[in-house]
mmCIF file of C-alpha atoms in Angstrom:
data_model
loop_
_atom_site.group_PDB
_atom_site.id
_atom_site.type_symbol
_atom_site.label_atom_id
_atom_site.label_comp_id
_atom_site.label_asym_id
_atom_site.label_seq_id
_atom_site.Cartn_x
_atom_site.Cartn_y
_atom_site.Cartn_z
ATOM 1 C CA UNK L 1 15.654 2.393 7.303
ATOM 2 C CA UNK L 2 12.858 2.317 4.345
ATOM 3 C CA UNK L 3 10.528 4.184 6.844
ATOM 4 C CA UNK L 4 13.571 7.288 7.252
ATOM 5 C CA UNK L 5 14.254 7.306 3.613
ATOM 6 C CA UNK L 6 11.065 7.648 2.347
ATOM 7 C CA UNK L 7 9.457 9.534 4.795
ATOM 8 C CA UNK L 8 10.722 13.117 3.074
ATOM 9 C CA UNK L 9 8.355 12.443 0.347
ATOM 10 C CA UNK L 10 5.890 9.811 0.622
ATOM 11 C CA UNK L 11 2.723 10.625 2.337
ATOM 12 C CA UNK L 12 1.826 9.593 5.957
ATOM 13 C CA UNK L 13 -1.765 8.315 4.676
ATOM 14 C CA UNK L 14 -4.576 8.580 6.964
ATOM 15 C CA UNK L 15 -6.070 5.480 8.686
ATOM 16 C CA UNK L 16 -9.889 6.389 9.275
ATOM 17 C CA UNK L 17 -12.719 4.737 11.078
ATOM 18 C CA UNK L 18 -15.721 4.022 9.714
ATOM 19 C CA UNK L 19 -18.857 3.767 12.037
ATOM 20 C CA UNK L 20 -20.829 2.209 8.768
ATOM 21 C CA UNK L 21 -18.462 -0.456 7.810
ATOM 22 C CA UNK L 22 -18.558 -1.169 12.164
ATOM 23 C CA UNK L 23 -22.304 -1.208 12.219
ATOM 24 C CA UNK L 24 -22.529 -3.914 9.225
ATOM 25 C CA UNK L 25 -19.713 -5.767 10.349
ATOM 26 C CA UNK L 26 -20.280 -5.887 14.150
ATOM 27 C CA UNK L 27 -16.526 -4.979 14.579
ATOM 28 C CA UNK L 28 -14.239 -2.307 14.635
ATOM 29 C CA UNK L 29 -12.786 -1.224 11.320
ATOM 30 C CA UNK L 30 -10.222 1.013 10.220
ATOM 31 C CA UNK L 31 -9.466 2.225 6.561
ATOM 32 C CA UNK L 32 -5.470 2.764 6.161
ATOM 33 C CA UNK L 33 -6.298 5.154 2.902
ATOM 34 C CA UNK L 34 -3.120 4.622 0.374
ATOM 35 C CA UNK L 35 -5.782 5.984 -2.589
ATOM 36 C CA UNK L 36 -4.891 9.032 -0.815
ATOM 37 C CA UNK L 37 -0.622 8.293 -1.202
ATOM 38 C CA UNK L 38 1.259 10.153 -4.148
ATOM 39 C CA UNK L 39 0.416 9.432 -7.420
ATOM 40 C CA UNK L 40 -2.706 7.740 -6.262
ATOM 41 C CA UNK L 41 -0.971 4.088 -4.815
ATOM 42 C CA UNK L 42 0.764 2.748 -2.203
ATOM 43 C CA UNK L 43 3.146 1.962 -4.963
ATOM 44 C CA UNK L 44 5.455 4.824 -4.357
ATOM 45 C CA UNK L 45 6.449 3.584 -1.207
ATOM 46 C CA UNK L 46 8.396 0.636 -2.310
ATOM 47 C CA UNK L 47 9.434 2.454 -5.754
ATOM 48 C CA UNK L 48 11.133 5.420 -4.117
ATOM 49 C CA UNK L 49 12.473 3.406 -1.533
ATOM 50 C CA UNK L 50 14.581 1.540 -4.289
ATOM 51 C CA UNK L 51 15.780 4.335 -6.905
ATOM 52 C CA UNK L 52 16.660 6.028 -3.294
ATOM 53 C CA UNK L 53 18.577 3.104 -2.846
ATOM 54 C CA UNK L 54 20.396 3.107 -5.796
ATOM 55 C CA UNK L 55 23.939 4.929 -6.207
ATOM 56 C CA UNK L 56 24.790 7.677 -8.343
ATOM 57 C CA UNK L 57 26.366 5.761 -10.855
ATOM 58 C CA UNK L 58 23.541 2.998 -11.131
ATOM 59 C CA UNK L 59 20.939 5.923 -11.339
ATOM 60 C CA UNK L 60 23.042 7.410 -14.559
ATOM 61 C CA UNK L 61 22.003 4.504 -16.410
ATOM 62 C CA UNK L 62 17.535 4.691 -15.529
ATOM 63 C CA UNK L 63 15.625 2.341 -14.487
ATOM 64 C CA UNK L 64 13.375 -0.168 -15.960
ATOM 65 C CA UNK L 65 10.174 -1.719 -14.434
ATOM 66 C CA UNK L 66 7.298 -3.824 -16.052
ATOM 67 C CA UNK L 67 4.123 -2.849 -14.296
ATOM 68 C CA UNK L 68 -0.019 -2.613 -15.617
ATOM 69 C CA UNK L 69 0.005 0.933 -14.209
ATOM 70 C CA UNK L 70 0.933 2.049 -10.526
ATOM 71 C CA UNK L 71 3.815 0.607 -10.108
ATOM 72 C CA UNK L 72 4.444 2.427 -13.238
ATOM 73 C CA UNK L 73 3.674 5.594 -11.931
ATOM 74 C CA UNK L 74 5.532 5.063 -8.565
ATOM 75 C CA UNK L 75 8.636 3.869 -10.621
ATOM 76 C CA UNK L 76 7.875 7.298 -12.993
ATOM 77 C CA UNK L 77 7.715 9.705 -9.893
ATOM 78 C CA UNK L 78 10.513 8.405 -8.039
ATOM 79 C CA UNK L 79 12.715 8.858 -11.135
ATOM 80 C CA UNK L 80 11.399 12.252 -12.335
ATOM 81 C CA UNK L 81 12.427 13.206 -8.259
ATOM 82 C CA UNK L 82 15.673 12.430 -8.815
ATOM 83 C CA UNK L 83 16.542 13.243 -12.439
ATOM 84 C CA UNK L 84 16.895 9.780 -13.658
ATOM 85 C CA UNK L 85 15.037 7.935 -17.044
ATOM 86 C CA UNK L 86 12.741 5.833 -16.783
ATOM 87 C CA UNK L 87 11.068 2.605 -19.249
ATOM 88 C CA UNK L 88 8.124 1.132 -18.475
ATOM 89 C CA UNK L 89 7.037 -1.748 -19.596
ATOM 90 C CA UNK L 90 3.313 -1.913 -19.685
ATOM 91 C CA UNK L 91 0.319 -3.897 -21.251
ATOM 92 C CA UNK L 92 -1.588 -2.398 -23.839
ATOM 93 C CA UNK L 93 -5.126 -2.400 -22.396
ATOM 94 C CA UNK L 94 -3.882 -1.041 -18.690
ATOM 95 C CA UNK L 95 -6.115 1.867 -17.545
ATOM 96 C CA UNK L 96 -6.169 5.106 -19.384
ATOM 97 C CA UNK L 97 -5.437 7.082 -16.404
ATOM 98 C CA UNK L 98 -2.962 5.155 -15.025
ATOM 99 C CA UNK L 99 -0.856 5.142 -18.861
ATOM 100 C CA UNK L 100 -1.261 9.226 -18.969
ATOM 101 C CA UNK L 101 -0.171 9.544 -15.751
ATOM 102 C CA UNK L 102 3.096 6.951 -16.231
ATOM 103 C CA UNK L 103 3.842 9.730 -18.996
ATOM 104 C CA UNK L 104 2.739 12.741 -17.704
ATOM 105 C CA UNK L 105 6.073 11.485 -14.926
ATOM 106 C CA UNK L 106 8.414 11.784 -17.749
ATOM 107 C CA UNK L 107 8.606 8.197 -18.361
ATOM 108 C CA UNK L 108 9.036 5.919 -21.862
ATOM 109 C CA UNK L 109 6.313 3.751 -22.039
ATOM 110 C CA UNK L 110 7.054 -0.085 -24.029
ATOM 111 C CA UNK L 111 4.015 -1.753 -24.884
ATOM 112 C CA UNK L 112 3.305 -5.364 -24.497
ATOM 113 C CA UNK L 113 -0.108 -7.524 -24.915
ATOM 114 C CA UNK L 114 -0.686 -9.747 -21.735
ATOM 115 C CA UNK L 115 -2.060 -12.586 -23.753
ATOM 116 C CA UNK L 116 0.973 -13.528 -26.183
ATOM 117 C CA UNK L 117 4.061 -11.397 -25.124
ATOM 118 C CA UNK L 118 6.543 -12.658 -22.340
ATOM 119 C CA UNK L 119 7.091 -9.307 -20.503
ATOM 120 C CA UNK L 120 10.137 -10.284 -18.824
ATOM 121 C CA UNK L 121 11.653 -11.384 -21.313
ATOM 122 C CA UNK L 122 11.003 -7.858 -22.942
ATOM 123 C CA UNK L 123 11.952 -6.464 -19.944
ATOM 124 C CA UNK L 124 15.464 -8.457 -19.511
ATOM 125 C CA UNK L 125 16.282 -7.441 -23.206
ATOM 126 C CA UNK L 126 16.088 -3.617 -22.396
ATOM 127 C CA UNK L 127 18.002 -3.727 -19.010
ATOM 128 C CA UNK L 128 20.246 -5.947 -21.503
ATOM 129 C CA UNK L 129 20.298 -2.906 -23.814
ATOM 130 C CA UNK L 130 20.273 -0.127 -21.876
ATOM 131 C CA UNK L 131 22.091 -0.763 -18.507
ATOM 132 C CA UNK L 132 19.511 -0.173 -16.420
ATOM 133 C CA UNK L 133 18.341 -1.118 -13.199
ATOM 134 C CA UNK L 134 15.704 -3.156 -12.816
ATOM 135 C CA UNK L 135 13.042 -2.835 -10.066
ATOM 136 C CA UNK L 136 10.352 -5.595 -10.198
ATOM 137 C CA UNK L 137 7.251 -4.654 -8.984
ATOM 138 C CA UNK L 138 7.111 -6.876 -6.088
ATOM 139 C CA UNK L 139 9.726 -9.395 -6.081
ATOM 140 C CA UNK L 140 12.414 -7.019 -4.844
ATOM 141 C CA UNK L 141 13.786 -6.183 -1.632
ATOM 142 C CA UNK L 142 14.080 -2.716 -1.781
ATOM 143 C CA UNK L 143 10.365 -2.473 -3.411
ATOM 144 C CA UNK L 144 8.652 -5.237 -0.296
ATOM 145 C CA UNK L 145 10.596 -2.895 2.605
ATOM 146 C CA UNK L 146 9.243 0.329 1.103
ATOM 147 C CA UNK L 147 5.786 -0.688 1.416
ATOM 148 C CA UNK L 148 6.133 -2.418 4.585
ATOM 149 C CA UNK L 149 6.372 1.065 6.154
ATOM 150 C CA UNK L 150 2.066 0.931 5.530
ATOM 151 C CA UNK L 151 2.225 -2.049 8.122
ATOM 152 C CA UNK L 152 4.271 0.531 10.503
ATOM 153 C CA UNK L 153 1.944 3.243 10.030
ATOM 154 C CA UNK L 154 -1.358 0.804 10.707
ATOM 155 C CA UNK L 155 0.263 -0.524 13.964
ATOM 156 C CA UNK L 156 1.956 2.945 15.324
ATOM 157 C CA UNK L 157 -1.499 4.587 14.666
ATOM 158 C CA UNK L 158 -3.294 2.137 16.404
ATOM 159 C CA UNK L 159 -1.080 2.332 19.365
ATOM 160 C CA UNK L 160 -1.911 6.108 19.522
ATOM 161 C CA UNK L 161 -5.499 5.452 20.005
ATOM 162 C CA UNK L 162 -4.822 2.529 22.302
ATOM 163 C CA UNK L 163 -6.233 -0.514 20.399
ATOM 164 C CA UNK L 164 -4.311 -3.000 18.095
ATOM 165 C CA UNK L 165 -5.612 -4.986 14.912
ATOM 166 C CA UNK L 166 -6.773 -8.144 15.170
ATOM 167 C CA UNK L 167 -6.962 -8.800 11.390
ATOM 168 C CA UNK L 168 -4.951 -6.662 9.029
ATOM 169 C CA UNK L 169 -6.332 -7.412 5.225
ATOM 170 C CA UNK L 170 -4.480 -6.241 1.939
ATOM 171 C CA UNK L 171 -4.834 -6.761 -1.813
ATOM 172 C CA UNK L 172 -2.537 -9.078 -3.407
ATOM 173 C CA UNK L 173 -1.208 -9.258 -6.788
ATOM 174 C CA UNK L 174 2.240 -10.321 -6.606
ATOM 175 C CA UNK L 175 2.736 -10.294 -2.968
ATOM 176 C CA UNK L 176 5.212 -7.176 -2.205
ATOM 177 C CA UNK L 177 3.217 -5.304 -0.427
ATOM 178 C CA UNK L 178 1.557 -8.039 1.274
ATOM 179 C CA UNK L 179 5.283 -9.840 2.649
ATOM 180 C CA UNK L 180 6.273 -6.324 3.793
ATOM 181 C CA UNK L 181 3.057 -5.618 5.488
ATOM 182 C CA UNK L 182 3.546 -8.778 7.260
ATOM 183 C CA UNK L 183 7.075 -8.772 8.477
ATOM 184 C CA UNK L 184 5.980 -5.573 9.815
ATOM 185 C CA UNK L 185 3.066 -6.975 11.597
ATOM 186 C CA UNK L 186 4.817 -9.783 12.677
ATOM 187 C CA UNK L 187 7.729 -7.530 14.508
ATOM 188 C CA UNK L 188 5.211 -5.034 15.775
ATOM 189 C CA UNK L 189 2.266 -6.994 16.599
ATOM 190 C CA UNK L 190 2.424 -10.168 16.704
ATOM 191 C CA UNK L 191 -1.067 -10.959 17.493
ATOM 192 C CA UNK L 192 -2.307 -9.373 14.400
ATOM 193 C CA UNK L 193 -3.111 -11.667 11.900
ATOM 194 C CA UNK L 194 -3.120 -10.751 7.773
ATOM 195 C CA UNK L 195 -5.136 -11.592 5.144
ATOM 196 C CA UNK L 196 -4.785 -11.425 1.130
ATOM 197 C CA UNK L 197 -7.460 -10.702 -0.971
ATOM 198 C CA UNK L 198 -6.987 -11.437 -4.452
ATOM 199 C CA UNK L 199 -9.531 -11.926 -7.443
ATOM 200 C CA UNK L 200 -11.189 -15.146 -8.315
ATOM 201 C CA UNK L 201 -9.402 -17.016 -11.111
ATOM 202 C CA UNK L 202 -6.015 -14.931 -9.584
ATOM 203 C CA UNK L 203 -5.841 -17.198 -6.343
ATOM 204 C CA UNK L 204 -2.116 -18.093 -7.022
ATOM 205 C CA UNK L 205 -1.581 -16.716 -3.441
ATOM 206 C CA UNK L 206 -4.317 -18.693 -1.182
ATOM 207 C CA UNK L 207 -3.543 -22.142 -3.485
ATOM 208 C CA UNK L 208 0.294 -21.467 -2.838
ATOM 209 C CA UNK L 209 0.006 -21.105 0.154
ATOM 210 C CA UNK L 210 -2.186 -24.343 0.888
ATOM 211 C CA UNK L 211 0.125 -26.390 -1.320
ATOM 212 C CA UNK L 212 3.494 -24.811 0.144
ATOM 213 C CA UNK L 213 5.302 -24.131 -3.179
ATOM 214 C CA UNK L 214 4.561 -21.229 -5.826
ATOM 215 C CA UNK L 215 1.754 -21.832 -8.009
ATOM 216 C CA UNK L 216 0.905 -19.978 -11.513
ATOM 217 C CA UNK L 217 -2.421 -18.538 -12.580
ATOM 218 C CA UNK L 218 -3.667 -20.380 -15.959
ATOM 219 C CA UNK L 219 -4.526 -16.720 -17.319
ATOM 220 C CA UNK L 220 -3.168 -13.215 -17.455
ATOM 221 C CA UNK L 221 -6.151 -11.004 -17.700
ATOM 222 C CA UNK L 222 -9.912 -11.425 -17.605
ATOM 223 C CA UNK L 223 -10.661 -9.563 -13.946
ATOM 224 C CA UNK L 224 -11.660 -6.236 -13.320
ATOM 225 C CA UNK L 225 -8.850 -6.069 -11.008
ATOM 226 C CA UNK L 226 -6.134 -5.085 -13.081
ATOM 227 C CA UNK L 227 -3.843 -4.234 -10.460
ATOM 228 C CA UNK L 228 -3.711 -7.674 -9.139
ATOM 229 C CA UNK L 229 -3.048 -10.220 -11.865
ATOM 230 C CA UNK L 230 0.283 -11.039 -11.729
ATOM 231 C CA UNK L 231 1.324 -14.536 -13.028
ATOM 232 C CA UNK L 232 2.440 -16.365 -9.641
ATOM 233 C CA UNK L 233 3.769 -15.037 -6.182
ATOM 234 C CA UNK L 234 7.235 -13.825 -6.016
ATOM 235 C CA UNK L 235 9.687 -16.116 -4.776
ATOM 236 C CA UNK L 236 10.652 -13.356 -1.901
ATOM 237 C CA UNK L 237 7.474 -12.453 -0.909
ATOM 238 C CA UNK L 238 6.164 -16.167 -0.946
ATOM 239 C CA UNK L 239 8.619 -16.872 1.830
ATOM 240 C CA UNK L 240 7.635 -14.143 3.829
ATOM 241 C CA UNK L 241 3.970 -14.792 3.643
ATOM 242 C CA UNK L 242 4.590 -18.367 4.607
ATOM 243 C CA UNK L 243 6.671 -17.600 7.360
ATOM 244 C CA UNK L 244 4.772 -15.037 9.149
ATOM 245 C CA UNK L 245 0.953 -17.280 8.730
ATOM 246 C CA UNK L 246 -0.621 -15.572 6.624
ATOM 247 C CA UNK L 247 -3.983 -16.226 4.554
ATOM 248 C CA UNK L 248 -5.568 -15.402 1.833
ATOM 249 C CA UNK L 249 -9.311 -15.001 0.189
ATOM 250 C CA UNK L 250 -10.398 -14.732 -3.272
ATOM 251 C CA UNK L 251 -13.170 -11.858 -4.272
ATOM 252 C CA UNK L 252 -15.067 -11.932 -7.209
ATOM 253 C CA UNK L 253 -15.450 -8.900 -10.221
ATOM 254 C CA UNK L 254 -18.722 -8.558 -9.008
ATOM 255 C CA UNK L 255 -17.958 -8.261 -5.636
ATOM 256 C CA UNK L 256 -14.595 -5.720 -6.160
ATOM 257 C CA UNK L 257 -17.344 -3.509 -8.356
ATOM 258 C CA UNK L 258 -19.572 -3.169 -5.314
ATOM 259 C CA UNK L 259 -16.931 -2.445 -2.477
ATOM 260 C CA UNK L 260 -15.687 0.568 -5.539
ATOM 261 C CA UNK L 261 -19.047 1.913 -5.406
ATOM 262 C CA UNK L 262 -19.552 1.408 -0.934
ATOM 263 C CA UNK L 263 -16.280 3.134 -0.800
ATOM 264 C CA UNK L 264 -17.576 6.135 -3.180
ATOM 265 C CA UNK L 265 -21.305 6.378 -1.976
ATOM 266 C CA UNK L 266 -20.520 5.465 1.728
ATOM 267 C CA UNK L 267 -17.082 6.408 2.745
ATOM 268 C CA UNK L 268 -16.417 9.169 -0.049
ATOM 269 C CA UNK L 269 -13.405 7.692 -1.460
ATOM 270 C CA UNK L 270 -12.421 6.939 -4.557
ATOM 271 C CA UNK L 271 -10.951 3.734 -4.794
ATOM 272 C CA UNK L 272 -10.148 1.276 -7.906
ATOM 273 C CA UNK L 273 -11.304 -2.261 -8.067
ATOM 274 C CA UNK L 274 -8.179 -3.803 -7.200
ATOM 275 C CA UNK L 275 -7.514 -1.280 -4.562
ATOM 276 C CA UNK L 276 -11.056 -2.143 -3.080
ATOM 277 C CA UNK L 277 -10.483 -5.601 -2.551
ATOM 278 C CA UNK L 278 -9.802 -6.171 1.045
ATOM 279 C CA UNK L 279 -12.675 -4.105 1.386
ATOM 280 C CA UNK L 280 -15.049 -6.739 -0.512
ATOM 281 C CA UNK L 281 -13.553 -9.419 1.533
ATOM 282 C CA UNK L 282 -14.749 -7.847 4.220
ATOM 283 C CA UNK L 283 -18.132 -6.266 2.844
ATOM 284 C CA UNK L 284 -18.753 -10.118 1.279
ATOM 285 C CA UNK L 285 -17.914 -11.781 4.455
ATOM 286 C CA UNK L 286 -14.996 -13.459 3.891
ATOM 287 C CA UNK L 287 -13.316 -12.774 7.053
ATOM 288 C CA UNK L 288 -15.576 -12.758 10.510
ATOM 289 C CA UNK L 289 -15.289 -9.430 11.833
ATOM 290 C CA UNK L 290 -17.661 -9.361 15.153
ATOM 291 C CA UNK L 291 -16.157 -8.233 17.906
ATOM 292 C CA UNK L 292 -12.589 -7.504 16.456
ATOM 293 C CA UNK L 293 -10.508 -4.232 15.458
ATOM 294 C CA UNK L 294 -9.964 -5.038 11.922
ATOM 295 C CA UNK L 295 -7.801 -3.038 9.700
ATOM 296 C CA UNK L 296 -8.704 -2.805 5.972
ATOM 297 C CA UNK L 297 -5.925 -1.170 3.095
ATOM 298 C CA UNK L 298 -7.425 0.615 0.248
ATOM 299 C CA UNK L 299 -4.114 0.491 -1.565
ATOM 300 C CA UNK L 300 -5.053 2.151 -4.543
ATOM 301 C CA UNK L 301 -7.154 4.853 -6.096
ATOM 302 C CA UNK L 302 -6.557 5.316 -9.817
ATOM 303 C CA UNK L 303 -9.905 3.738 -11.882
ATOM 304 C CA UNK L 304 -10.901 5.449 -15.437
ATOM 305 C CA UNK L 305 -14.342 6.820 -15.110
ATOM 306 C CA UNK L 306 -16.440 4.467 -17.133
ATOM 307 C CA UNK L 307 -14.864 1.750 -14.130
ATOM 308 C CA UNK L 308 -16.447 3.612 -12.014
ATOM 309 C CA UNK L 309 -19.922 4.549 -13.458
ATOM 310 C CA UNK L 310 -19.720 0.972 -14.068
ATOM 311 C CA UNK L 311 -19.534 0.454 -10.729
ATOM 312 C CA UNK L 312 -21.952 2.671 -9.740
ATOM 313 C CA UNK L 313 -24.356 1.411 -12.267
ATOM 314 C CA UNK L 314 -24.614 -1.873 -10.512
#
């Protein structure tokens, strides 16, 4: 259903092989290039997929999201396509780029610091206000089987060139994307096993799922990764990563940095930290790639230029 209702406007992104990243890794990768989606995240898969869902009366009142900047702009786009207002709730040192383009969409933007504000609490109170609907940026139905359509697209364009993933390997903030990506995998190919990469310090997700119950991150901000420091895993997508086996790695700032600058010197892409790190968990090693089709997301593409000069400086 998600795949159907999204599939008007969301792009089909490219899933490209990379004979470098196969010669250093002794395997066979793929790059499943969401940098590449609209408004430069895989983001607006799951965020059109839920004001879509919405009815006409629920869309009269906006919608409301918290986000540090592409869920933001997904939220932003998908109301600006259908004529609805839209608050975002976002911290006050996200990305440049990422707050222009939230209001270049047509959407309010409500500041909050990450260090001393409770941002859904904020949130709750304007929803209170307001009326409107809330879509959380990952703990949210609507929002996890929007961007499980990626894990669709990886498998179905696999199957066209006759191979399947062994490993399939996505970022992970919150764990949306990640729990639809692997209910997809887990219907469509079994066999293929996922794994979360997610920043040092920001390893809610691996220590979760070794312990079997939601843990919390002691801090809010601190990585380079600023797409992927949410507090603790949502409770839906928690239950859908445990379920369907998978794991998760941690990558360090250092190591995100140089994957951003392989991705722009090696593959041409422009990719932002956060959206580069399944790419350093592969690049660093973390996973054991030799002899194995291995399918990497780059779920993200939206990094302020001195990010990447620093990047590129390293």
């Amino acid at each position: 259903m998600a795949a159907k209702r999204i599939a008007a406007e969301a792009v089909r992104t490219p899933l490209l092989s990379s004979t470098a990243l196969d010669e250093i890794t002794g395997g066979r990768v793929y790059l499943k290039c969401e940098s590449l989606q609209r408004t430069g995240s895989f983001k607006f898969r799951g965020a059109y997929n839920a004001v879509a869902s919405l009815s006409e009366a629920e869309r009269a009142h906006g919608v409301v999201a918290s986000s540090s900047g592409n869920h933001a702009q997904g939220i932003a786009e998908a109301a600006r396509l259908f004529g609805v207002p839209a608050t975002i709730v976002m911290p006050h040192d996200a990305p440049s780029s990422k707050r222009d383009g939230t209001r270049r969409r047509g959407a309010s933007i409500v500041d909050y610091n990450r260090a001393t504000d409770d941002r859904d609490a904020l949130t709750a109170s304007i929803v209170a206000e307001t009326g409107a609907e809330l879509i959380h940026p990952y703990n949210d139905g609507r929002v996890i089987a929007g961007q499980g359509t990626i894990g669709l697209e990886i498998v179905e364009d696999l199957a066209r060139r006759g191979e399947q993933a062994d490993i399939v390997m996505v970022p992970c903030g919150g764990g949306g994307m990640s729990a639809g990506i692997s209910l997809a995998i887990a219907a469509e190919s079994p066999g293929t096993q996922v794994y979360l990469a997610e920043p040092e310090g920001f390893d809610d997700y691996a220590r979760s799922l070794a312990s079997g119950s939601v843990q919390r991150n002691a801090r809010t901000n601190g990585s380079i990764c600023d797409a992927l420091m949410a507090r603790q895993p949502g409770a839906i997508g928690f239950a859908i990563n445990r379920a369907t086996g998978a794991h998760a790695v941690s990558i360090s700032d250092a190591e995100a940095l140089a994957a951003v600058a392989f991705a722009f010197r090696t593959l041409k892409l422009v990719v932002e930290p956060g959206g580069a790190a399944a790419l350093a968990g592969l690049l660093s090693g973390r996973i054991d790639a030799r002899g194995k089709t291995v399918a990497i997301l780059l779920s993200g593409g939206n990094i302020d230029p001195d990010v990447l000069e620093r990047a590129l400086a390293a």
